[in-house]
Short mmCIF file of C-alpha atoms in Angstrom, two decimals:
data_model
loop_
_atom_site.label_atom_id
_atom_site.label_comp_id
_atom_site.label_asym_id
_atom_site.label_seq_id
_atom_site.Cartn_x
_atom_site.Cartn_y
_atom_site.Cartn_z
CA UNK F 87 29.30 -55.06 58.23
CA UNK F 88 31.03 -55.46 54.89
CA UNK F 89 34.86 -54.70 54.60
CA UNK F 90 35.20 -51.00 53.64
CA UNK F 91 35.94 -50.33 50.02
CA UNK F 92 37.40 -46.86 50.54
CA UNK F 93 40.34 -46.66 52.91
CA UNK F 94 41.92 -43.46 54.13
CA UNK F 95 45.45 -44.09 55.42
CA UNK F 96 47.00 -41.38 57.69
CA UNK F 97 50.71 -42.35 57.43
CA UNK F 98 51.70 -39.37 59.69
CA UNK F 99 50.21 -36.83 61.99
CA UNK F 100 53.20 -34.59 61.50
CA UNK F 101 52.87 -31.60 59.29
CA UNK F 102 55.05 -28.54 58.57
CA UNK F 103 51.99 -26.26 58.21
CA UNK F 104 49.57 -25.29 60.94
CA UNK F 105 46.20 -24.91 59.29
CA UNK F 106 43.44 -23.57 61.43
CA UNK F 107 40.83 -26.15 60.33
CA UNK F 108 42.89 -29.34 60.44
CA UNK F 109 40.66 -32.07 61.58
CA UNK F 110 43.67 -34.08 62.88
CA UNK F 111 45.18 -31.17 64.77
CA UNK F 112 48.63 -32.06 63.05
CA UNK F 113 51.81 -30.31 63.88
CA UNK F 114 55.52 -30.70 63.28
CA UNK F 115 55.97 -32.40 66.57
CA UNK F 116 57.32 -35.89 66.30
CA UNK F 117 54.99 -38.65 67.24
CA UNK F 118 56.97 -41.77 68.58
CA UNK F 119 53.80 -43.94 68.57
CA UNK F 120 53.42 -43.91 64.74
CA UNK F 121 53.46 -47.22 62.95
CA UNK F 122 56.77 -48.30 61.41
CA UNK F 123 57.18 -48.69 57.57
CA UNK F 124 56.98 -52.45 58.05
CA UNK F 125 53.76 -52.22 59.91
CA UNK F 126 52.14 -49.86 57.50
CA UNK F 127 53.22 -52.20 54.64
CA UNK F 128 51.79 -55.26 56.39
CA UNK F 129 48.53 -53.31 56.69
CA UNK F 130 48.62 -52.28 53.11
CA UNK F 131 48.86 -55.99 52.20
CA UNK F 132 45.56 -56.61 54.30
CA UNK F 133 43.89 -53.93 52.44
CA UNK F 134 44.96 -54.93 49.09
CA UNK F 135 43.66 -58.58 49.64
CA UNK F 136 40.10 -57.31 50.43
CA UNK F 137 38.79 -55.91 47.21
CA UNK F 138 39.35 -52.21 48.12
CA UNK F 139 38.26 -49.85 45.43
CA UNK F 140 40.05 -46.62 46.68
CA UNK F 141 43.11 -46.00 48.79
CA UNK F 142 43.95 -42.41 49.89
CA UNK F 143 47.22 -41.55 51.50
CA UNK F 144 46.94 -38.63 53.84
CA UNK F 145 48.34 -36.97 57.03
CA UNK F 146 49.43 -34.69 58.38
CA UNK F 147 51.62 -34.12 55.41
CA UNK F 148 52.30 -37.57 53.97
CA UNK F 149 55.37 -36.47 52.02
CA UNK F 150 57.12 -36.06 55.27
CA UNK F 151 57.48 -39.83 54.95
CA UNK F 152 57.94 -39.83 51.16
CA UNK F 153 59.77 -43.11 51.01
CA UNK F 154 56.76 -44.84 52.67
CA UNK F 155 54.42 -43.09 50.22
CA UNK F 156 56.36 -44.49 47.25
CA UNK F 157 56.50 -47.94 48.75
CA UNK F 158 52.73 -48.17 49.40
CA UNK F 159 52.14 -46.94 45.79
CA UNK F 160 54.45 -49.57 44.46
CA UNK F 161 52.51 -52.31 46.33
CA UNK F 162 49.32 -51.00 44.78
CA UNK F 163 50.54 -50.48 41.33
CA UNK F 164 48.51 -52.67 39.09
CA UNK F 165 45.78 -53.11 41.78
CA UNK F 166 42.26 -52.07 40.53
CA UNK F 167 42.04 -49.70 43.52
CA UNK F 168 42.29 -45.97 42.67
CA UNK F 169 45.25 -44.46 44.61
CA UNK F 170 45.00 -40.75 45.65
CA UNK F 171 47.52 -38.54 47.59
CA UNK F 172 46.29 -35.79 49.76
CA UNK F 173 48.89 -33.10 50.19
CA UNK F 174 49.49 -29.36 50.83
CA UNK F 175 51.84 -29.37 47.68
CA UNK F 176 54.76 -28.05 49.88
CA UNK F 177 57.16 -30.81 49.09
CA UNK F 178 55.92 -31.38 45.45
CA UNK F 179 58.48 -30.31 42.80
CA UNK F 180 58.91 -31.77 39.25
CA UNK F 181 61.17 -34.52 40.44
CA UNK F 182 58.67 -35.60 43.15
CA UNK F 183 55.84 -35.55 40.82
CA UNK F 184 57.67 -37.66 38.53
CA UNK F 185 58.58 -40.26 41.19
CA UNK F 186 54.82 -40.40 42.26
CA UNK F 187 53.75 -41.03 38.80
CA UNK F 188 56.33 -43.64 38.20
CA UNK F 189 55.32 -45.49 41.61
CA UNK F 190 51.81 -45.75 40.25
CA UNK F 191 49.98 -42.81 41.84
CA UNK F 192 46.77 -42.04 39.84
CA UNK F 193 45.36 -38.96 41.51
CA UNK F 194 46.52 -36.13 43.63
CA UNK F 195 44.42 -33.57 45.73
CA UNK F 196 46.22 -30.41 46.60
CA UNK F 197 44.79 -28.21 49.21
CA UNK F 198 44.03 -24.50 48.53
CA UNK F 199 42.16 -22.19 50.91
CA UNK F 200 42.02 -18.95 49.07
CA UNK F 201 42.90 -17.36 45.56
CA UNK F 202 44.70 -14.78 47.51
CA UNK F 203 48.21 -15.84 48.65
CA UNK F 204 48.26 -13.79 51.88
CA UNK F 205 44.96 -15.19 53.09
CA UNK F 206 45.97 -18.75 52.30
CA UNK F 207 49.43 -18.32 53.99
CA UNK F 208 47.90 -16.79 57.06
CA UNK F 209 45.29 -19.59 57.31
CA UNK F 210 48.01 -22.28 56.86
CA UNK F 211 50.48 -20.55 59.19
CA UNK F 212 53.39 -20.61 56.59
CA UNK F 213 54.62 -18.06 54.15
CA UNK F 214 54.75 -19.21 50.51
CA UNK F 215 52.43 -22.15 51.18
CA UNK F 216 50.20 -20.77 48.35
CA UNK F 217 52.92 -20.44 45.91
CA UNK F 218 54.00 -24.06 46.63
CA UNK F 219 50.47 -25.36 46.21
CA UNK F 220 49.93 -23.66 42.98
CA UNK F 221 53.27 -25.01 41.60
CA UNK F 222 52.37 -28.39 42.83
CA UNK F 223 49.21 -28.36 40.74
CA UNK F 224 51.25 -27.36 37.69
CA UNK F 225 53.96 -30.00 38.27
CA UNK F 226 51.45 -32.85 38.70
CA UNK F 227 49.36 -31.82 35.81
CA UNK F 228 52.48 -31.95 33.64
CA UNK F 229 53.30 -35.34 34.71
CA UNK F 230 49.99 -36.77 33.74
CA UNK F 231 48.59 -37.25 37.17
CA UNK F 232 44.73 -36.51 37.59
CA UNK F 233 45.28 -33.33 39.53
CA UNK F 234 42.46 -31.86 41.74
CA UNK F 235 42.32 -28.89 44.00
CA UNK F 236 40.61 -29.34 47.26
CA UNK F 237 39.06 -26.47 49.14
CA UNK F 238 37.33 -26.42 52.60
CA UNK F 239 34.68 -23.88 52.93
CA UNK F 240 35.32 -21.75 55.88
CA UNK F 241 34.15 -18.35 57.30
CA UNK F 242 37.20 -16.81 55.60
CA UNK F 243 36.58 -17.96 52.06
CA UNK F 244 32.92 -18.86 51.63
CA UNK F 245 32.38 -15.68 49.47
CA UNK F 246 35.25 -16.38 47.14
CA UNK F 247 34.54 -19.65 45.56
CA UNK F 248 34.31 -18.12 42.11
CA UNK F 249 37.77 -16.50 42.45
CA UNK F 250 39.25 -19.94 43.53
CA UNK F 251 37.70 -21.47 40.40
CA UNK F 252 39.11 -18.77 38.19
CA UNK F 253 42.49 -19.34 39.51
CA UNK F 254 42.73 -23.14 39.29
CA UNK F 255 41.27 -23.07 35.84
CA UNK F 256 44.34 -21.22 34.59
CA UNK F 257 46.70 -23.69 36.36
CA UNK F 258 45.72 -27.13 34.86
CA UNK F 259 43.64 -28.45 37.68
CA UNK F 260 41.17 -31.13 36.46
CA UNK F 261 38.55 -30.33 39.06
CA UNK F 262 37.53 -28.61 42.31
CA UNK F 263 36.78 -30.65 45.43
CA UNK F 264 34.83 -28.70 47.95
CA UNK F 265 33.75 -29.51 51.50
CA UNK F 266 32.34 -27.32 54.36
CA UNK F 267 34.34 -27.08 57.56
CA UNK F 268 33.49 -29.87 59.81
CA UNK F 269 33.87 -29.22 63.57
CA UNK F 270 36.57 -31.70 64.34
CA UNK F 271 40.32 -31.17 65.48
CA UNK F 272 41.43 -27.67 65.33
CA UNK F 273 38.23 -26.87 63.45
CA UNK F 274 36.53 -27.03 66.81
CA UNK F 275 38.80 -24.23 68.14
CA UNK F 276 38.31 -21.71 65.26
CA UNK F 277 37.09 -18.27 66.41
CA UNK F 278 34.35 -18.19 63.82
CA UNK F 279 32.55 -21.46 63.10
CA UNK F 280 31.05 -21.87 59.65
CA UNK F 281 27.40 -21.07 59.51
CA UNK F 282 24.83 -22.89 57.33
CA UNK F 283 24.07 -19.46 55.75
CA UNK F 284 27.80 -19.08 54.66
CA UNK F 285 27.80 -22.70 53.45
CA UNK F 286 24.66 -22.05 51.43
CA UNK F 287 26.09 -18.84 49.97
CA UNK F 288 29.31 -20.74 48.79
CA UNK F 289 27.21 -23.53 47.09
CA UNK F 290 24.95 -20.99 45.27
CA UNK F 291 27.95 -19.18 43.99
CA UNK F 292 29.52 -22.25 42.70
CA UNK F 293 26.27 -23.49 40.97
CA UNK F 294 25.85 -20.04 39.46
CA UNK F 295 29.29 -20.16 38.03
CA UNK F 296 29.01 -23.55 36.68
CA UNK F 297 25.91 -22.49 34.81
CA UNK F 298 27.36 -19.20 33.47
CA UNK F 299 30.90 -20.33 32.66
CA UNK F 300 31.46 -22.46 29.49
CA UNK F 301 34.86 -23.50 30.80
CA UNK F 302 33.36 -25.27 33.95
CA UNK F 303 31.25 -28.37 33.34
CA UNK F 304 28.83 -29.65 36.04
CA UNK F 305 31.36 -32.53 36.56
CA UNK F 306 34.21 -30.22 37.35
CA UNK F 307 33.15 -29.36 40.84
CA UNK F 308 33.07 -32.30 43.18
CA UNK F 309 30.64 -31.59 46.12
CA UNK F 310 31.73 -33.78 49.04
CA UNK F 311 29.34 -34.53 51.99
CA UNK F 312 27.94 -32.50 53.65
CA UNK F 313 27.69 -30.20 50.63
CA UNK F 314 24.04 -29.97 49.66
CA UNK F 315 23.86 -28.65 46.08
CA UNK F 316 20.75 -30.41 45.22
CA UNK F 317 18.93 -28.04 47.79
CA UNK F 318 19.72 -25.29 45.48
CA UNK F 319 19.10 -27.16 42.15
CA UNK F 320 17.89 -30.66 41.94
CA UNK F 321 20.00 -31.31 38.88
CA UNK F 322 23.01 -31.28 41.04
CA UNK F 323 21.91 -34.33 42.90
CA UNK F 324 24.32 -36.49 40.68
CA UNK F 325 27.19 -34.23 41.85
CA UNK F 326 26.66 -34.78 45.55
CA UNK F 327 28.48 -37.53 47.29
CA UNK F 328 26.69 -39.12 50.22
CA UNK F 329 28.36 -39.55 53.53
CA UNK F 330 30.12 -42.96 53.48
CA UNK F 331 31.51 -42.68 57.08
CA UNK F 332 31.20 -46.00 58.72
CA UNK F 333 29.77 -47.72 55.77
CA UNK F 334 32.26 -48.21 52.91
CA UNK F 335 34.81 -45.59 54.27
CA UNK F 336 37.35 -46.31 57.00
CA UNK F 337 40.17 -44.05 58.38
CA UNK F 338 43.22 -45.59 59.95
CA UNK F 339 45.52 -43.16 61.94
CA UNK F 340 49.30 -43.10 62.05
CA UNK F 341 49.15 -45.09 65.36
CA UNK F 342 46.92 -47.76 63.88
CA UNK F 343 43.56 -46.85 65.40
CA UNK F 344 40.61 -47.50 63.19
CA UNK F 345 37.85 -44.86 62.95
CA UNK F 346 34.63 -44.50 60.88
CA UNK F 347 36.26 -41.57 59.14
CA UNK F 348 38.92 -39.01 59.86
CA UNK F 349 36.50 -36.51 61.38
CA UNK F 350 34.92 -39.02 63.81
CA UNK F 351 37.22 -39.53 66.73
CA UNK F 352 35.83 -42.75 67.81
CA UNK F 353 38.25 -45.60 68.04
CA UNK F 354 36.82 -48.98 66.80
CA UNK F 355 40.09 -50.85 67.43
CA UNK F 356 43.78 -50.96 66.62
CA UNK F 357 45.37 -52.89 63.88
CA UNK F 358 48.32 -53.92 66.11
CA UNK F 359 45.77 -55.82 68.29
CA UNK F 360 43.28 -57.12 65.69
CA UNK F 361 43.20 -57.58 62.01
CA UNK F 362 41.45 -54.71 60.21
CA UNK F 363 38.78 -57.01 58.84
CA UNK F 364 37.81 -58.19 62.36
CA UNK F 365 37.83 -54.61 63.90
CA UNK F 366 35.33 -53.54 61.08
CA UNK F 367 33.06 -56.49 60.60
CA UNK F 368 32.53 -57.12 64.25
CA UNK F 369 32.09 -53.63 65.51
CA UNK F 370 28.89 -53.12 67.68
CA UNK F 371 29.15 -49.34 67.15
CA UNK F 372 29.13 -49.63 63.42
CA UNK F 373 26.21 -52.08 63.50
CA UNK F 374 24.21 -49.75 65.79
CA UNK F 375 25.16 -46.74 63.27
CA UNK F 376 23.95 -48.86 60.41
CA UNK F 377 20.64 -49.53 62.01
CA UNK F 378 19.99 -45.93 63.38
CA UNK F 379 21.73 -43.71 60.73
CA UNK F 380 18.82 -41.24 60.35
CA UNK F 381 15.71 -40.48 62.21
CA UNK F 382 12.98 -37.83 62.86
CA UNK F 383 13.14 -34.79 60.50
CA UNK F 384 15.49 -36.39 58.03
CA UNK F 385 13.18 -39.28 57.41
CA UNK F 386 10.25 -37.01 56.30
CA UNK F 387 12.50 -35.00 54.01
CA UNK F 388 12.03 -35.38 50.17
CA UNK F 389 15.85 -35.41 49.76
CA UNK F 390 16.50 -38.34 52.17
CA UNK F 391 17.34 -40.75 49.45
CA UNK F 392 19.78 -38.20 48.07
CA UNK F 393 21.79 -37.10 51.17
CA UNK F 394 20.80 -39.64 53.85
CA UNK F 395 21.13 -37.05 56.49
CA UNK F 396 24.22 -35.31 55.39
CA UNK F 397 27.52 -35.78 57.19
CA UNK F 398 27.02 -38.21 60.11
CA UNK F 399 30.35 -37.09 61.77
CA UNK F 400 29.18 -33.52 61.81
CA UNK F 401 26.03 -34.54 63.61
CA UNK F 402 27.90 -36.89 65.93
CA UNK F 403 30.79 -34.52 66.89
CA UNK F 404 28.22 -31.63 67.52
CA UNK F 405 25.48 -33.46 69.36
CA UNK F 406 26.85 -36.88 70.52
CA UNK F 407 24.10 -38.51 68.45
CA UNK F 408 24.51 -40.56 65.22
CA UNK F 409 21.03 -40.06 63.81
CA UNK F 410 20.23 -36.31 63.97
CA UNK F 411 20.33 -33.93 61.00
CA UNK F 412 23.65 -32.49 59.69
CA UNK F 413 23.95 -29.03 61.36
CA UNK F 414 25.01 -27.67 57.96
CA UNK F 415 21.67 -28.40 56.45
CA UNK F 416 19.69 -25.14 55.96
CA UNK F 417 16.33 -27.18 55.64
CA UNK F 418 16.46 -28.63 59.14
CA UNK F 419 14.62 -25.65 60.53
CA UNK F 420 11.86 -25.93 57.93
CA UNK F 421 10.51 -29.23 59.07
#
């Protein structure tokens, strides 16, 4: 296995919000097992030396450790890797946006679950979280950061994608990143799981809006795996991101555990015990995954080269198998 080129770094599992779909089940509770600043910065040096193309700082809410965020960004300033901060926006004011920009941050993704403040606040368990998210978008855009809004498609918002688009277009966001709910963390405990019919409806509505609205280019909406826009319109194959879990993407938890991605709760090793490079390149689990990534129905599908089976984590967390079709794929019953 080659060293991953896309690293997701969870610098804390703490969060002041309590989102129903949180894949890390984050909370405000302190975690005494989290890596120290020095341990994280040592890890960042390992990552920087290995030709990494992308580094995402995430949580929990990463700005609960804002000084560490800034120090990581300063270490990567001038490095060719694209740096991204994933945040709820709660702690982003103009001063913080300025500090992030000056430290070298290139891109920020701010989470938004609804165009409606009450729905968003209820889903995230915190009053005014919608207001703060929208303000964060405006602050970051004014500071010249590439500012994206990230929305998870859930049973509570699948029918309001166009309204979310309408809202963020007026606030300066440079794109919408969408991803369907993956059954992981608290997402496994939601009263209503997302159905593939709801997922399909959301994708159709987004594609229709892109085609009809001159303000929205095809590139404005980023469909993350396991979104399947090409099943609606083959022209959107270029907009769909393949699942990179366990290939070029690695997730490192706040305690130093290395996972194929944030949604796959399988621990490959811990960076306090082994160097990241050794954990990744010597993993039998990843080698098996590489050799048995898709099988059966997916292999006979005409879109296999485009999606490669969809989200591997969704399949694994749902069935315990690495090679079965993504449960969010509405074509799986047609084969």
